[in-house]
Short mmCIF file of C-alpha atoms in Angstrom, two decimals:
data_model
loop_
_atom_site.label_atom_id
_atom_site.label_comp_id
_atom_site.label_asym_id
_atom_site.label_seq_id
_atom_site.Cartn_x
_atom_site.Cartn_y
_atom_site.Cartn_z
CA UNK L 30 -31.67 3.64 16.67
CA UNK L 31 -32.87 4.99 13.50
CA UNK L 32 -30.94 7.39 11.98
CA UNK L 33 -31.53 9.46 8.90
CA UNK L 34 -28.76 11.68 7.26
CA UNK L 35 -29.37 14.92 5.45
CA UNK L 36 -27.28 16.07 3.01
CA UNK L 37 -25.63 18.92 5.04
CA UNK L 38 -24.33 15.85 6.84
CA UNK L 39 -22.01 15.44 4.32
CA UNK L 40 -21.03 19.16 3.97
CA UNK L 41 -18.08 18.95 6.23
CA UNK L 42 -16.48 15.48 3.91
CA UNK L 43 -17.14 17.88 0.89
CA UNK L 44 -14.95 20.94 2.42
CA UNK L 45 -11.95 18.62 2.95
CA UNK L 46 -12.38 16.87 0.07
CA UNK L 47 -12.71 20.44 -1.70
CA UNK L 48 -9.77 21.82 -0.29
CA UNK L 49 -7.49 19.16 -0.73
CA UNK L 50 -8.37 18.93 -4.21
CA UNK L 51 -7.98 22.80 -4.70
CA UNK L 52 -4.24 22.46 -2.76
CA UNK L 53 -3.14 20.06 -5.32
CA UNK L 54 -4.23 21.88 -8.01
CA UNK L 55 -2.74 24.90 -6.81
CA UNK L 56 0.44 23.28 -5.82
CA UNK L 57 0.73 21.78 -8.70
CA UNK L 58 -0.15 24.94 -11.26
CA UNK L 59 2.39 27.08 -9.06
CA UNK L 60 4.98 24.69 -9.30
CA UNK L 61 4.67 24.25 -12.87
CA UNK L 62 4.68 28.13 -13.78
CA UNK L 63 7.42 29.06 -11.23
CA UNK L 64 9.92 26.32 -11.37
CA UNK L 65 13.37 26.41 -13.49
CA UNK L 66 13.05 25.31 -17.07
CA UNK L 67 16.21 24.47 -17.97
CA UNK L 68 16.04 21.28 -20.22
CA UNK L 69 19.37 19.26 -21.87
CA UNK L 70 19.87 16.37 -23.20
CA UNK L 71 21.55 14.91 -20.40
CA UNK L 72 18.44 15.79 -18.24
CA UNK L 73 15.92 14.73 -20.63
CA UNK L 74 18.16 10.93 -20.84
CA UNK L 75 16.06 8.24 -19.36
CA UNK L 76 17.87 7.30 -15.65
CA UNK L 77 17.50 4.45 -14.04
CA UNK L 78 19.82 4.39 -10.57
CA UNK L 79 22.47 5.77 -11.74
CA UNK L 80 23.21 3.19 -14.32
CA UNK L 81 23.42 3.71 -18.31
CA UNK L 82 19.81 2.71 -19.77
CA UNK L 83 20.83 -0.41 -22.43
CA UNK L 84 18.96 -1.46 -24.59
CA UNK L 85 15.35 -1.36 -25.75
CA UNK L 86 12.82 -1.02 -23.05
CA UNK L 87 10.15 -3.46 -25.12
CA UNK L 88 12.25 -6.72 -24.77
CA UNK L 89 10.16 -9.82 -24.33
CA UNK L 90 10.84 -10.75 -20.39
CA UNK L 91 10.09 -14.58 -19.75
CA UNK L 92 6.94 -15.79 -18.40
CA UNK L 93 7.97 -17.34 -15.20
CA UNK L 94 9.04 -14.11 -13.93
CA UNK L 95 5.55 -12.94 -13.85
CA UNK L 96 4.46 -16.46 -12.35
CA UNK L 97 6.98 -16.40 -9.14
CA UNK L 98 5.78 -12.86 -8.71
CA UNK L 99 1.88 -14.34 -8.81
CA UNK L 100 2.70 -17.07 -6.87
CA UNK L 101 4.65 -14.95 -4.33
CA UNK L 102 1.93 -12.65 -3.87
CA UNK L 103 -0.87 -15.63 -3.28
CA UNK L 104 0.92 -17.68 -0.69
CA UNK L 105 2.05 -14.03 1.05
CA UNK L 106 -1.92 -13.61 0.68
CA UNK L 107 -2.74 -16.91 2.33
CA UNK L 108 -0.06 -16.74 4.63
CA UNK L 109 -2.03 -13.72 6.32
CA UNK L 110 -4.99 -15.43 6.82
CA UNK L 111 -3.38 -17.76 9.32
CA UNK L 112 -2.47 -14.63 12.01
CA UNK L 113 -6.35 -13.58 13.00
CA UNK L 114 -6.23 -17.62 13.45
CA UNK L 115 -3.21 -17.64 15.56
CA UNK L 116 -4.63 -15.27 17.43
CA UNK L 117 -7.68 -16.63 18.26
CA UNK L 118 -6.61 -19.95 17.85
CA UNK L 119 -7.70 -20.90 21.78
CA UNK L 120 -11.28 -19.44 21.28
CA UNK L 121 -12.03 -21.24 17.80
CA UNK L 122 -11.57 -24.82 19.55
CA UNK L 123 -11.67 -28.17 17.25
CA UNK L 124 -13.78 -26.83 14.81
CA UNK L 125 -11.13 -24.08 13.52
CA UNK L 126 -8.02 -26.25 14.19
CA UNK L 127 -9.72 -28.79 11.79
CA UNK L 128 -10.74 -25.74 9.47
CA UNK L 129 -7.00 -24.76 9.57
CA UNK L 130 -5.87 -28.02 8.94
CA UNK L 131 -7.87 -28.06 5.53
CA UNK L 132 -6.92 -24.97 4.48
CA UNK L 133 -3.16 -25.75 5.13
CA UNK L 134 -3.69 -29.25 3.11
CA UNK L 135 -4.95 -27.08 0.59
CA UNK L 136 -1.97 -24.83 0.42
CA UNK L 137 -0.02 -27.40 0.01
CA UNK L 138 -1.55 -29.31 -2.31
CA UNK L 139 -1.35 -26.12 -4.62
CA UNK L 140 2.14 -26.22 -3.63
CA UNK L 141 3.05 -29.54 -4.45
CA UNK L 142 1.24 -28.94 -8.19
CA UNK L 143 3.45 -26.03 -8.29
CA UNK L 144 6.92 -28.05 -7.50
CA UNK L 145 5.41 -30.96 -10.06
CA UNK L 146 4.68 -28.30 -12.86
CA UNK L 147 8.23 -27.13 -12.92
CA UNK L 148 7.09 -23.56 -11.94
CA UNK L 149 9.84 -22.79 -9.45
CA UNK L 150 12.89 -24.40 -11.78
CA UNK L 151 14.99 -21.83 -13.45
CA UNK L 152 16.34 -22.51 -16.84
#
């Protein structure tokens, strides 16, 4: 089956790609020229739920919150790759069960360097 496309092929993506561009600029432009403009200092405060902003927003925050959240997101990452495997865990026979095994001795190898490290103690 050899198929060759022409660019009126893509004519139809370009119209809804068009339009929906044009619709948020209009939306956007009308918004902007008709909406209220009434600005106060209590509206132009910074909010943040409801609770009075303290502080400076440029305060040093520790490292190891940005290494749970990077270590959340990779297990939650690697955690997914085990449900097309549970799925077709019947159809992969040995071969992915032993695959699986290694890549769960992996994970928690990583795991166990993490506990070792001291990652996961709070100070």
């Amino acid at each position: 089956m050899d198929t060759t496309y022409l660019p009126s092929d893509y004519l139809p993506i370009f119209i809804q790609l068009g339009l929906a561009l044009g619709f948020i600029v209009t939306t956007m432009f009308v918004t902007h020229n008709i909406g209220p403009k009434r600005n106060s200092q209590k509206k132009d405060a910074a909010f943040e739920c409801g609770i009075p902003s303290e502080g400076d927003a440029r305060t040093p925050i520790s490292i190891k919150y940005f290494l749970i959240a990077i270590l959340f997101v990779l297990f939650d990452v690697e955690v997914i790759f085990m449900y097309p495997w549970a799925v077709n865990f019947k159809s992969l026979g040995m071969a992915g069960f032993l695959e699986m095994i290694l890549f769960m001795g992996l994970l928690l190898s990583g795991f166990y360097y993490i506990l070792k490290k001291g990652v996961l103690k709070w100070e």
